[in-house]
mmCIF file of C-alpha atoms in Angstrom:
data_model
loop_
_atom_site.group_PDB
_atom_site.id
_atom_site.type_symbol
_atom_site.label_atom_id
_atom_site.label_comp_id
_atom_site.label_asym_id
_atom_site.label_seq_id
_atom_site.Cartn_x
_atom_site.Cartn_y
_atom_site.Cartn_z
ATOM 1 C CA MET A 1 -8.183 12.491 -94.571
ATOM 2 C CA GLN A 2 -7.181 9.101 -96.037
ATOM 3 C CA SER A 3 -5.260 10.721 -98.990
ATOM 4 C CA ASP A 4 -2.080 9.137 -100.496
ATOM 5 C CA LYS A 5 -0.074 11.963 -98.819
ATOM 6 C CA CYS A 6 -1.539 11.222 -95.437
ATOM 7 C CA THR A 7 -1.039 7.474 -95.816
ATOM 8 C CA THR A 8 2.614 7.984 -96.754
ATOM 9 C CA LYS A 9 3.030 10.252 -93.667
ATOM 10 C CA LEU A 10 1.525 7.570 -91.373
ATOM 11 C CA ARG A 11 3.704 4.798 -92.705
ATOM 12 C CA SER A 12 6.971 6.845 -92.653
ATOM 13 C CA GLY A 13 7.254 7.249 -88.902
ATOM 14 C CA LEU A 14 8.441 5.006 -86.085
ATOM 15 C CA PHE A 15 5.079 3.329 -85.706
ATOM 16 C CA GLY A 16 4.698 2.809 -89.468
ATOM 17 C CA VAL A 17 1.707 0.683 -90.570
ATOM 18 C CA LEU A 18 0.676 0.200 -86.925
ATOM 19 C CA LEU A 19 -0.556 3.812 -86.707
ATOM 20 C CA GLU A 20 -2.363 3.536 -90.053
ATOM 21 C CA GLU A 21 -4.145 0.380 -88.891
ATOM 22 C CA PHE A 22 -5.037 2.016 -85.600
ATOM 23 C CA ILE A 23 -6.637 4.997 -87.368
ATOM 24 C CA ASN A 24 -8.575 2.787 -89.776
ATOM 25 C CA ASP A 25 -9.872 0.727 -86.844
ATOM 26 C CA TYR A 26 -11.083 3.824 -85.056
ATOM 27 C CA LYS A 27 -12.669 5.168 -88.258
ATOM 28 C CA THR A 28 -14.806 1.982 -88.542
ATOM 29 C CA ILE A 29 -16.251 2.509 -85.028
ATOM 30 C CA GLY A 30 -17.476 6.011 -85.763
ATOM 31 C CA TYR A 31 -14.684 8.507 -85.188
ATOM 32 C CA SER A 32 -14.856 11.603 -87.402
ATOM 33 C CA ASP A 33 -11.936 12.648 -89.679
ATOM 34 C CA LEU A 34 -11.384 15.761 -87.536
ATOM 35 C CA THR A 35 -11.048 13.667 -84.348
ATOM 36 C CA LEU A 36 -8.711 11.193 -86.118
ATOM 37 C CA GLU A 37 -6.486 14.077 -87.154
ATOM 38 C CA GLY A 38 -6.185 14.938 -83.483
ATOM 39 C CA TYR A 39 -5.103 11.298 -82.761
ATOM 40 C CA ILE A 40 -2.498 11.491 -85.527
ATOM 41 C CA GLY A 41 -1.100 14.741 -84.179
ATOM 42 C CA SER A 42 -0.906 13.389 -80.590
ATOM 43 C CA ILE A 43 0.644 10.058 -81.534
ATOM 44 C CA SER A 44 3.127 11.763 -83.860
ATOM 45 C CA HIS A 45 4.054 13.953 -80.912
ATOM 46 C CA PHE A 46 4.706 10.838 -78.831
ATOM 47 C CA GLU A 47 6.664 9.307 -81.733
ATOM 48 C CA TRP A 48 8.925 12.354 -81.989
ATOM 49 C CA TRP A 49 9.585 12.346 -78.239
ATOM 50 C CA LEU A 50 10.419 8.603 -78.235
ATOM 51 C CA ASN A 51 12.939 9.237 -81.081
ATOM 52 C CA GLN A 52 14.564 12.028 -79.030
ATOM 53 C CA LYS A 53 14.848 9.738 -76.012
ATOM 54 C CA GLY A 54 16.051 6.733 -78.026
ATOM 55 C CA VAL A 55 13.160 4.495 -76.882
ATOM 56 C CA SER A 56 12.084 1.640 -79.138
ATOM 57 C CA ILE A 57 8.464 0.477 -79.491
ATOM 58 C CA GLU A 58 9.103 -2.844 -77.721
ATOM 59 C CA THR A 59 10.455 -1.092 -74.550
ATOM 60 C CA ILE A 60 7.419 1.207 -73.982
ATOM 61 C CA ASN A 61 6.208 0.682 -70.399
ATOM 62 C CA GLU A 62 4.511 2.498 -67.599
ATOM 63 C CA GLN A 63 7.575 4.449 -66.764
ATOM 64 C CA VAL A 64 7.870 5.734 -70.373
ATOM 65 C CA LEU A 65 4.296 6.937 -70.274
ATOM 66 C CA VAL A 66 4.814 8.681 -66.940
ATOM 67 C CA LEU A 67 7.951 10.446 -68.359
ATOM 68 C CA PHE A 68 6.141 11.459 -71.457
ATOM 69 C CA GLU A 69 3.115 12.838 -69.521
ATOM 70 C CA ASN A 70 5.351 14.874 -67.285
ATOM 71 C CA HIS A 71 8.002 16.077 -69.702
ATOM 72 C CA ARG A 72 8.446 19.853 -70.255
ATOM 73 C CA CYS A 73 7.040 20.104 -73.716
ATOM 74 C CA THR A 74 9.076 22.072 -76.198
ATOM 75 C CA CYS A 75 8.409 19.618 -78.998
ATOM 76 C CA PRO A 76 8.080 21.170 -82.511
ATOM 77 C CA HIS A 77 4.820 21.398 -84.356
ATOM 78 C CA THR A 78 2.719 20.721 -81.211
ATOM 79 C CA ASN A 79 1.349 24.269 -80.696
ATOM 80 C CA ASN A 80 1.576 23.446 -76.979
ATOM 81 C CA ASN A 81 1.671 26.483 -74.676
ATOM 82 C CA HIS A 82 1.683 24.351 -71.560
ATOM 83 C CA SER A 83 4.727 23.226 -69.593
ATOM 84 C CA ARG A 84 3.379 19.625 -69.652
ATOM 85 C CA VAL A 85 1.503 17.467 -72.094
ATOM 86 C CA THR A 86 -2.279 18.148 -72.056
ATOM 87 C CA GLN A 87 -4.525 15.376 -70.773
ATOM 88 C CA SER A 88 -6.312 15.107 -74.149
ATOM 89 C CA VAL A 89 -2.956 14.349 -75.877
ATOM 90 C CA PHE A 90 -2.010 11.879 -73.216
ATOM 91 C CA ARG A 91 -5.364 10.064 -73.332
ATOM 92 C CA ARG A 92 -4.957 9.575 -77.091
ATOM 93 C CA VAL A 93 -1.452 8.280 -76.672
ATOM 94 C CA LYS A 94 -2.613 5.897 -73.895
ATOM 95 C CA ARG A 95 -5.374 4.442 -76.180
ATOM 96 C CA PHE A 96 -2.744 3.837 -78.870
ATOM 97 C CA VAL A 97 -0.456 2.113 -76.362
ATOM 98 C CA ASP A 98 -3.466 -0.066 -75.233
ATOM 99 C CA TYR A 99 -3.955 -0.915 -78.934
ATOM 100 C CA LEU A 100 -0.230 -1.978 -79.164
ATOM 101 C CA GLN A 101 -0.782 -4.165 -76.111
ATOM 102 C CA LYS A 102 -3.731 -5.934 -77.719
ATOM 103 C CA ARG A 103 -1.630 -6.503 -80.835
ATOM 104 C CA GLU A 104 1.104 -7.940 -78.492
ATOM 105 C CA ILE A 105 3.615 -5.441 -79.942
ATOM 106 C CA ILE A 106 4.503 -4.444 -76.411
ATOM 107 C CA LYS A 107 4.069 -6.251 -73.063
ATOM 108 C CA THR A 108 0.959 -5.669 -71.026
ATOM 109 C CA ILE A 109 1.239 -2.698 -68.786
ATOM 110 C CA ALA A 110 -0.518 -3.708 -65.571
ATOM 111 C CA SER A 111 -2.273 -0.993 -63.533
ATOM 112 C CA VAL A 112 -1.858 -0.804 -59.753
ATOM 113 C CA VAL A 113 -5.449 -1.862 -59.280
ATOM 114 C CA ASP A 114 -5.084 -5.024 -61.302
ATOM 115 C CA GLU A 115 -1.854 -6.196 -59.642
ATOM 116 C CA ILE A 116 -2.080 -9.418 -57.612
ATOM 117 C CA PRO A 117 1.210 -9.536 -55.611
ATOM 118 C CA TYR A 118 0.393 -12.609 -53.574
ATOM 119 C CA PRO A 119 -0.380 -16.091 -54.952
ATOM 120 C CA GLU A 120 -3.028 -16.612 -52.290
ATOM 121 C CA VAL A 121 -5.034 -13.708 -53.609
ATOM 122 C CA SER A 122 -4.868 -15.114 -57.139
ATOM 123 C CA ASN A 123 -6.384 -18.433 -55.940
ATOM 124 C CA PHE A 124 -8.911 -16.497 -53.853
ATOM 125 C CA ARG A 125 -9.901 -14.632 -57.038
ATOM 126 C CA GLU A 126 -10.612 -17.881 -58.882
ATOM 127 C CA TRP A 127 -12.572 -19.218 -55.967
ATOM 128 C CA LEU A 128 -14.811 -16.202 -55.828
ATOM 129 C CA LEU A 129 -15.374 -16.388 -59.540
ATOM 130 C CA GLN A 130 -16.076 -20.067 -59.777
ATOM 131 C CA SER A 131 -17.626 -20.902 -56.472
ATOM 132 C CA ARG A 132 -19.345 -17.823 -55.331
ATOM 133 C CA GLY A 133 -20.374 -16.300 -58.628
ATOM 134 C CA LEU A 134 -19.516 -12.713 -57.703
ATOM 135 C CA SER A 135 -19.197 -9.929 -60.254
ATOM 136 C CA MET A 136 -15.724 -8.880 -61.390
ATOM 137 C CA LYS A 137 -16.204 -5.505 -59.756
ATOM 138 C CA THR A 138 -16.905 -7.077 -56.377
ATOM 139 C CA ILE A 139 -14.025 -9.548 -56.770
ATOM 140 C CA GLU A 140 -11.540 -6.700 -57.574
ATOM 141 C CA ARG A 141 -12.724 -4.832 -54.457
ATOM 142 C CA TYR A 142 -12.171 -7.877 -52.302
ATOM 143 C CA GLU A 143 -8.718 -8.406 -53.844
ATOM 144 C CA ARG A 144 -7.583 -4.871 -52.998
ATOM 145 C CA LEU A 145 -8.728 -5.273 -49.336
ATOM 146 C CA ILE A 146 -7.116 -8.685 -48.857
ATOM 147 C CA ASN A 147 -3.843 -7.457 -50.446
ATOM 148 C CA ARG A 148 -3.845 -4.715 -47.854
ATOM 149 C CA LEU A 149 -4.537 -7.044 -44.953
ATOM 150 C CA LEU A 150 -2.212 -9.958 -45.789
ATOM 151 C CA PRO A 151 1.119 -8.336 -44.756
ATOM 152 C CA LYS A 152 -0.424 -7.649 -41.344
ATOM 153 C CA LEU A 153 -1.712 -11.148 -40.999
ATOM 154 C CA GLY A 154 1.282 -12.933 -42.289
ATOM 155 C CA PHE A 155 1.354 -15.780 -44.821
ATOM 156 C CA ASP A 156 1.488 -18.758 -42.457
ATOM 157 C CA THR A 157 -2.177 -19.557 -42.095
ATOM 158 C CA SER A 158 -1.457 -22.115 -39.399
ATOM 159 C CA LYS A 159 -0.559 -19.237 -37.019
ATOM 160 C CA TYR A 160 -3.850 -17.363 -37.513
ATOM 161 C CA THR A 161 -5.696 -16.952 -34.178
ATOM 162 C CA ALA A 162 -9.098 -15.506 -33.338
ATOM 163 C CA GLN A 163 -7.492 -12.772 -31.278
ATOM 164 C CA MET A 164 -5.154 -11.747 -34.120
ATOM 165 C CA ILE A 165 -7.964 -11.586 -36.699
ATOM 166 C CA ARG A 166 -10.228 -9.625 -34.391
ATOM 167 C CA GLU A 167 -7.559 -7.050 -33.532
ATOM 168 C CA ILE A 168 -6.515 -6.499 -37.178
ATOM 169 C CA VAL A 169 -10.138 -6.116 -38.387
ATOM 170 C CA ILE A 170 -11.100 -3.726 -35.560
ATOM 171 C CA LYS A 171 -8.083 -1.540 -36.328
ATOM 172 C CA GLU A 172 -8.956 -1.417 -39.989
ATOM 173 C CA VAL A 173 -12.733 -0.664 -39.571
ATOM 174 C CA ASN A 174 -12.069 2.109 -36.969
ATOM 175 C CA GLU A 175 -10.391 4.136 -39.693
ATOM 176 C CA CYS A 176 -13.232 4.084 -42.277
ATOM 177 C CA SER A 177 -16.923 4.646 -42.758
ATOM 178 C CA ARG A 178 -19.703 2.181 -41.818
ATOM 179 C CA ALA A 179 -20.162 1.193 -45.486
ATOM 180 C CA GLN A 180 -16.396 0.564 -46.000
ATOM 181 C CA ALA A 181 -16.226 -1.341 -42.672
ATOM 182 C CA LYS A 182 -19.049 -3.708 -43.812
ATOM 183 C CA THR A 183 -17.144 -4.368 -47.078
ATOM 184 C CA ILE A 184 -13.917 -5.122 -45.185
ATOM 185 C CA VAL A 185 -15.675 -7.516 -42.846
ATOM 186 C CA THR A 186 -17.445 -9.309 -45.697
ATOM 187 C CA ALA A 187 -14.274 -9.560 -47.763
ATOM 188 C CA PHE A 188 -12.217 -10.896 -44.882
ATOM 189 C CA ARG A 189 -14.892 -13.380 -43.883
ATOM 190 C CA SER A 190 -15.032 -14.615 -47.485
ATOM 191 C CA TYR A 191 -11.184 -15.013 -47.479
ATOM 192 C CA LEU A 192 -11.318 -17.139 -44.293
ATOM 193 C CA ARG A 193 -14.101 -19.227 -45.840
ATOM 194 C CA PHE A 194 -11.867 -19.767 -48.854
ATOM 195 C CA LEU A 195 -8.937 -20.873 -46.661
ATOM 196 C CA ALA A 196 -11.170 -23.245 -44.750
ATOM 197 C CA SER A 197 -12.434 -24.784 -48.040
ATOM 198 C CA GLU A 198 -8.896 -25.616 -48.924
ATOM 199 C CA GLY A 199 -8.148 -27.046 -45.455
ATOM 200 C CA ARG A 200 -5.641 -24.348 -44.698
ATOM 201 C CA SER A 201 -7.380 -22.869 -41.632
ATOM 202 C CA SER A 202 -10.073 -23.692 -39.144
ATOM 203 C CA PRO A 203 -13.658 -22.825 -40.307
ATOM 204 C CA PHE A 204 -14.351 -21.485 -36.830
ATOM 205 C CA LEU A 205 -12.006 -18.572 -37.498
ATOM 206 C CA MET A 206 -14.809 -16.915 -39.491
ATOM 207 C CA ASN A 207 -16.637 -16.415 -36.210
ATOM 208 C CA ALA A 208 -13.770 -14.248 -34.968
ATOM 209 C CA VAL A 209 -14.533 -11.561 -37.537
ATOM 210 C CA PRO A 210 -16.523 -8.916 -35.727
ATOM 211 C CA THR A 211 -19.940 -7.899 -36.985
ATOM 212 C CA ILE A 212 -20.677 -4.320 -37.910
ATOM 213 C CA PRO A 213 -23.829 -3.219 -35.966
ATOM 214 C CA GLU A 214 -26.770 -2.751 -38.203
ATOM 215 C CA TRP A 215 -30.454 -2.609 -37.273
ATOM 216 C CA ARG A 216 -32.154 -4.482 -40.110
ATOM 217 C CA LEU A 217 -35.154 -2.849 -41.785
ATOM 218 C CA SER A 218 -34.802 0.157 -39.426
ATOM 219 C CA SER A 219 -34.907 2.748 -42.207
ATOM 220 C CA MET A 220 -37.781 3.773 -44.562
ATOM 221 C CA PRO A 221 -37.620 2.922 -48.202
ATOM 222 C CA ARG A 222 -36.507 5.795 -50.425
ATOM 223 C CA TYR A 223 -38.911 6.109 -53.368
ATOM 224 C CA LEU A 224 -40.729 8.502 -55.741
ATOM 225 C CA ASP A 225 -44.475 8.467 -56.078
ATOM 226 C CA GLU A 226 -46.213 7.593 -59.371
ATOM 227 C CA ASP A 227 -46.577 11.149 -60.600
ATOM 228 C CA GLU A 228 -42.890 11.875 -60.017
ATOM 229 C CA ILE A 229 -41.862 8.681 -61.890
ATOM 230 C CA LYS A 230 -44.020 9.870 -64.797
ATOM 231 C CA ARG A 231 -42.309 13.268 -64.800
ATOM 232 C CA VAL A 232 -38.911 11.698 -64.889
ATOM 233 C CA ILE A 233 -39.809 9.424 -67.854
ATOM 234 C CA ASP A 234 -41.604 12.175 -69.722
ATOM 235 C CA ALA A 235 -38.622 14.518 -69.336
ATOM 236 C CA CYS A 236 -36.696 12.427 -71.890
ATOM 237 C CA ASP A 237 -36.509 14.117 -75.262
ATOM 238 C CA LEU A 238 -37.560 11.579 -77.894
ATOM 239 C CA ASN A 239 -36.190 13.845 -80.633
ATOM 240 C CA THR A 240 -32.681 12.928 -79.574
ATOM 241 C CA LYS A 241 -30.970 9.537 -79.459
ATOM 242 C CA GLN A 242 -29.933 10.123 -75.903
ATOM 243 C CA GLY A 243 -33.498 10.746 -74.882
ATOM 244 C CA ILE A 244 -34.725 7.589 -76.596
ATOM 245 C CA ARG A 245 -32.059 5.492 -74.896
ATOM 246 C CA ASP A 246 -32.483 7.034 -71.460
ATOM 247 C CA ARG A 247 -36.214 6.544 -71.586
ATOM 248 C CA ALA A 248 -35.854 2.816 -72.322
ATOM 249 C CA ILE A 249 -33.390 2.487 -69.364
ATOM 250 C CA LEU A 250 -35.695 4.467 -66.963
ATOM 251 C CA LEU A 251 -38.661 2.318 -67.933
ATOM 252 C CA LEU A 252 -36.709 -0.853 -67.238
ATOM 253 C CA LEU A 253 -35.695 0.369 -63.827
ATOM 254 C CA SER A 254 -39.063 1.731 -62.835
ATOM 255 C CA ARG A 255 -41.355 -1.004 -64.209
ATOM 256 C CA LEU A 256 -39.305 -4.155 -63.447
ATOM 257 C CA GLY A 257 -37.182 -2.917 -60.534
ATOM 258 C CA LEU A 258 -33.964 -3.878 -62.164
ATOM 259 C CA ARG A 259 -30.646 -3.048 -60.600
ATOM 260 C CA ALA A 260 -28.151 -0.786 -62.451
ATOM 261 C CA GLY A 261 -25.922 -3.885 -63.045
ATOM 262 C CA ASP A 262 -28.830 -5.692 -64.671
ATOM 263 C CA VAL A 263 -29.315 -2.879 -67.199
ATOM 264 C CA PHE A 264 -25.619 -2.564 -67.848
ATOM 265 C CA SER A 265 -25.232 -6.328 -68.456
ATOM 266 C CA LEU A 266 -28.325 -6.713 -70.553
ATOM 267 C CA ARG A 267 -27.473 -8.358 -73.922
ATOM 268 C CA LEU A 268 -29.454 -8.511 -77.200
ATOM 269 C CA GLU A 269 -29.940 -12.280 -76.791
ATOM 270 C CA ASP A 270 -31.620 -11.724 -73.335
ATOM 271 C CA LEU A 271 -34.662 -10.152 -75.132
ATOM 272 C CA ASP A 272 -37.167 -12.756 -76.290
ATOM 273 C CA TRP A 273 -39.628 -10.789 -78.417
ATOM 274 C CA SER A 274 -41.743 -13.769 -79.442
ATOM 275 C CA MET A 275 -42.384 -14.745 -75.817
ATOM 276 C CA GLY A 276 -42.425 -11.254 -74.455
ATOM 277 C CA ILE A 277 -39.864 -11.998 -71.756
ATOM 278 C CA ILE A 278 -36.483 -10.656 -70.635
ATOM 279 C CA ARG A 279 -33.687 -12.707 -69.149
ATOM 280 C CA VAL A 280 -31.901 -11.187 -66.168
ATOM 281 C CA TYR A 281 -28.842 -12.519 -64.362
ATOM 282 C CA GLY A 282 -29.006 -11.550 -60.682
ATOM 283 C CA LYS A 283 -26.583 -11.918 -57.856
ATOM 284 C CA SER A 284 -24.585 -15.113 -57.846
ATOM 285 C CA ARG A 285 -25.326 -15.342 -61.569
ATOM 286 C CA SER A 286 -28.852 -16.648 -61.032
ATOM 287 C CA GLU A 287 -30.906 -16.559 -64.155
ATOM 288 C CA VAL A 288 -34.477 -15.185 -64.003
ATOM 289 C CA LEU A 289 -37.089 -14.692 -66.731
ATOM 290 C CA LEU A 290 -39.278 -11.654 -66.257
ATOM 291 C CA PRO A 291 -42.339 -10.495 -68.300
ATOM 292 C CA LEU A 292 -41.632 -7.547 -70.611
ATOM 293 C CA PRO A 293 -44.310 -4.968 -70.253
ATOM 294 C CA GLN A 294 -45.679 -3.424 -73.472
ATOM 295 C CA ASP A 295 -44.420 0.128 -72.834
ATOM 296 C CA VAL A 296 -41.031 -1.153 -71.848
ATOM 297 C CA GLY A 297 -40.819 -3.328 -74.941
ATOM 298 C CA ASP A 298 -41.882 -0.496 -77.186
ATOM 299 C CA ALA A 299 -39.251 1.851 -75.682
ATOM 300 C CA ILE A 300 -36.448 -0.674 -76.151
ATOM 301 C CA LEU A 301 -37.544 -1.421 -79.746
ATOM 302 C CA LEU A 302 -37.611 2.366 -80.538
ATOM 303 C CA TYR A 303 -34.101 2.600 -79.160
ATOM 304 C CA LEU A 304 -32.833 -0.365 -81.185
ATOM 305 C CA GLU A 305 -34.360 1.025 -84.369
ATOM 306 C CA LYS A 306 -33.693 4.720 -84.007
ATOM 307 C CA ALA A 307 -30.825 5.393 -81.563
ATOM 308 C CA ARG A 308 -28.544 2.361 -81.074
ATOM 309 C CA PRO A 309 -25.338 2.518 -83.118
ATOM 310 C CA LEU A 310 -25.000 -0.114 -85.813
ATOM 311 C CA VAL A 311 -22.075 -2.016 -84.323
ATOM 312 C CA THR A 312 -21.444 -5.705 -83.563
ATOM 313 C CA ILE A 313 -21.560 -5.356 -79.763
ATOM 314 C CA ASP A 314 -23.910 -7.701 -77.921
ATOM 315 C CA LYS A 315 -24.723 -5.290 -75.031
ATOM 316 C CA VAL A 316 -28.106 -3.640 -75.539
ATOM 317 C CA PHE A 317 -27.250 -0.165 -74.171
ATOM 318 C CA LEU A 318 -24.241 1.592 -75.640
ATOM 319 C CA CYS A 319 -22.589 5.020 -75.519
ATOM 320 C CA LEU A 320 -23.814 7.180 -78.277
ATOM 321 C CA ASN A 321 -20.565 8.835 -79.242
ATOM 322 C CA ALA A 322 -17.520 7.299 -80.897
ATOM 323 C CA PRO A 323 -15.904 5.031 -80.011
ATOM 324 C CA TYR A 324 -19.134 3.020 -79.719
ATOM 325 C CA ARG A 325 -18.925 0.759 -76.731
ATOM 326 C CA SER A 326 -20.909 -0.462 -73.757
ATOM 327 C CA LEU A 327 -21.639 1.938 -70.942
ATOM 328 C CA GLY A 328 -18.438 1.070 -69.233
ATOM 329 C CA THR A 329 -19.662 0.477 -65.673
ATOM 330 C CA SER A 330 -23.037 0.120 -64.026
ATOM 331 C CA SER A 331 -22.482 3.498 -62.230
ATOM 332 C CA LEU A 332 -23.303 5.231 -65.555
ATOM 333 C CA VAL A 333 -26.825 3.871 -65.333
ATOM 334 C CA SER A 334 -27.150 5.734 -61.993
ATOM 335 C CA CYS A 335 -25.751 8.823 -63.643
ATOM 336 C CA ILE A 336 -28.576 8.622 -66.247
ATOM 337 C CA VAL A 337 -31.106 8.452 -63.435
ATOM 338 C CA SER A 338 -29.545 11.443 -61.722
ATOM 339 C CA SER A 339 -29.667 13.484 -64.941
ATOM 340 C CA ALA A 340 -33.293 12.556 -65.464
ATOM 341 C CA LEU A 341 -34.180 13.736 -61.947
ATOM 342 C CA ARG A 342 -32.646 17.119 -62.679
ATOM 343 C CA ARG A 343 -34.478 17.372 -66.031
ATOM 344 C CA ALA A 344 -37.800 16.619 -64.376
ATOM 345 C CA GLY A 345 -37.189 19.282 -61.787
ATOM 346 C CA ILE A 346 -37.537 16.939 -58.802
ATOM 347 C CA GLU A 347 -35.864 18.813 -55.954
ATOM 348 C CA ASN A 348 -34.208 17.023 -53.031
ATOM 349 C CA PRO A 349 -35.040 13.379 -54.097
ATOM 350 C CA PRO A 350 -34.395 10.767 -51.446
ATOM 351 C CA SER A 351 -31.438 9.502 -53.455
ATOM 352 C CA ARG A 352 -30.146 9.982 -57.051
ATOM 353 C CA GLY A 353 -29.097 6.495 -58.152
ATOM 354 C CA ALA A 354 -30.717 3.643 -60.082
ATOM 355 C CA HIS A 355 -31.847 2.004 -56.782
ATOM 356 C CA LEU A 356 -34.247 4.854 -56.171
ATOM 357 C CA LEU A 357 -36.403 3.578 -59.112
ATOM 358 C CA ARG A 358 -36.070 -0.013 -57.853
ATOM 359 C CA HIS A 359 -37.535 1.064 -54.484
ATOM 360 C CA SER A 360 -40.197 3.065 -56.257
ATOM 361 C CA ALA A 361 -41.210 0.077 -58.418
ATOM 362 C CA ALA A 362 -41.563 -2.175 -55.317
ATOM 363 C CA THR A 363 -43.583 0.495 -53.443
ATOM 364 C CA MET A 364 -45.956 0.989 -56.396
ATOM 365 C CA MET A 365 -46.506 -2.787 -56.831
ATOM 366 C CA LEU A 366 -47.324 -3.156 -53.131
ATOM 367 C CA ARG A 367 -49.763 -0.232 -53.157
ATOM 368 C CA SER A 368 -51.478 -1.606 -56.244
ATOM 369 C CA GLY A 369 -52.292 -4.877 -54.303
ATOM 370 C CA SER A 370 -49.409 -7.163 -55.264
ATOM 371 C CA SER A 371 -48.382 -9.692 -52.611
ATOM 372 C CA LEU A 372 -45.010 -9.714 -51.019
ATOM 373 C CA GLU A 373 -44.268 -13.074 -52.679
ATOM 374 C CA THR A 374 -44.971 -11.613 -56.132
ATOM 375 C CA ILE A 375 -42.816 -8.598 -55.457
ATOM 376 C CA SER A 376 -40.008 -10.767 -54.095
ATOM 377 C CA ALA A 377 -40.078 -12.875 -57.240
ATOM 378 C CA ILE A 378 -39.829 -9.834 -59.469
ATOM 379 C CA LEU A 379 -37.094 -8.138 -57.478
ATOM 380 C CA ARG A 380 -35.316 -11.496 -57.134
ATOM 381 C CA HIS A 381 -34.875 -11.274 -53.425
ATOM 382 C CA ARG A 382 -33.400 -14.313 -51.680
ATOM 383 C CA SER A 383 -36.018 -14.073 -48.946
ATOM 384 C CA VAL A 384 -39.512 -12.586 -48.634
ATOM 385 C CA ASP A 385 -38.235 -11.044 -45.395
ATOM 386 C CA MET A 386 -36.183 -8.636 -47.539
ATOM 387 C CA THR A 387 -39.283 -7.643 -49.454
ATOM 388 C CA GLY A 388 -41.061 -6.933 -46.078
ATOM 389 C CA TYR A 389 -38.953 -3.822 -45.980
ATOM 390 C CA TYR A 390 -41.431 -2.203 -48.354
ATOM 391 C CA ALA A 391 -44.486 -3.105 -46.252
ATOM 392 C CA LYS A 392 -43.741 -0.093 -44.109
ATOM 393 C CA VAL A 393 -44.914 2.334 -46.826
ATOM 394 C CA ASP A 394 -48.321 0.556 -47.261
ATOM 395 C CA PHE A 395 -50.037 2.945 -44.927
ATOM 396 C CA ASN A 396 -53.561 1.729 -45.722
ATOM 397 C CA MET A 397 -52.762 -1.797 -44.696
ATOM 398 C CA LEU A 398 -50.852 -0.591 -41.619
ATOM 399 C CA ARG A 399 -53.944 1.373 -40.460
ATOM 400 C CA LYS A 400 -55.969 -1.867 -40.563
ATOM 401 C CA ILE A 401 -53.670 -3.794 -38.337
ATOM 402 C CA ALA A 402 -52.534 -0.943 -36.077
ATOM 403 C CA GLN A 403 -53.551 -1.412 -32.450
ATOM 404 C CA PRO A 404 -54.890 1.481 -30.375
ATOM 405 C CA TRP A 405 -52.516 3.104 -27.934
ATOM 406 C CA PRO A 406 -53.006 1.696 -24.404
ATOM 407 C CA GLY A 407 -55.464 3.973 -22.517
ATOM 408 C CA GLU A 408 -56.758 5.607 -25.768
ATOM 409 C CA ARG A 409 -60.459 6.172 -25.880
ATOM 410 C CA GLN A 410 -62.432 3.732 -28.043
#
């Protein structure tokens, strides 16, 4: 593909050397020549359209991208039978525009999700990050909720009253599910705590936020038994790179009870092979060292040697197709678990996410005789009371302490 004729074509257009450098960068991270030709065609299509509209590179913005995506396509040499640009073409163009942003050729195009219209929310974001140690995903969720509530509250914090706060929150939570309601209440209570820390409101206002009713430890743990866990792990095809990677992830989840975010965030430097330990950063960025079981270590080592792309990315688990990158979000770890359950033929599992294996790990440790304190340390619970949730599945122990029903014959 990189012939002199092709290079001349890349440099002769509106984007010039920028497109050539973009293509070369994508080639180094594993894109095939055939895929890169598709990128050249899509970006050339965008380039032709920009020329027709008289738009310069520096003025490309969100509106320009929307117009390009929705224009009735009669552009020459596109072989496009659709009335609009196809999504594959638009995705390629969007990635090239993102590249131009990183090179600071054009201004950053902020998405709606990332906008922070109010200064208070910007300060709240920094406080959550520095003082509370929350993940960026949680912080962004809180931001969206507070941005939505602020116009109803007003910006003069001295006028906040308990009645006002209670009425606004009750109205919000009545229009959503229980899970969403809990998130709204938690985010709003955090925001009031932030205002109190800066002396801008009374700390007692936090008590005005209503509590969502929840009966703690009322449900049963959702878990798989030992044979089902073995089936899920054995269903990974070790003749494929995906099977090798997925098996290492499933073993981490089922042996150490890691969360999906733990696996997603795991870095190469967190694996200490000489000491046989793994470093995990839990909630609030707390650092914990856990023992690395032999079978888990062997599975990770096999993945690093046989399946992991040879790229300079510090995350342990990567996507296996170009462009090589981290898994994107922790939800993809749960998708791997869901796919493994289907391959293993486990019908109607209690749940399909990564937490199912965490529950299963705790249950198996308890049944094998581990104490609640030991399990709590491995799962990194803040309190042993949280680990007591799993005691309800230890039926042998429950039979020993169960009292006879009143009036039952002895």
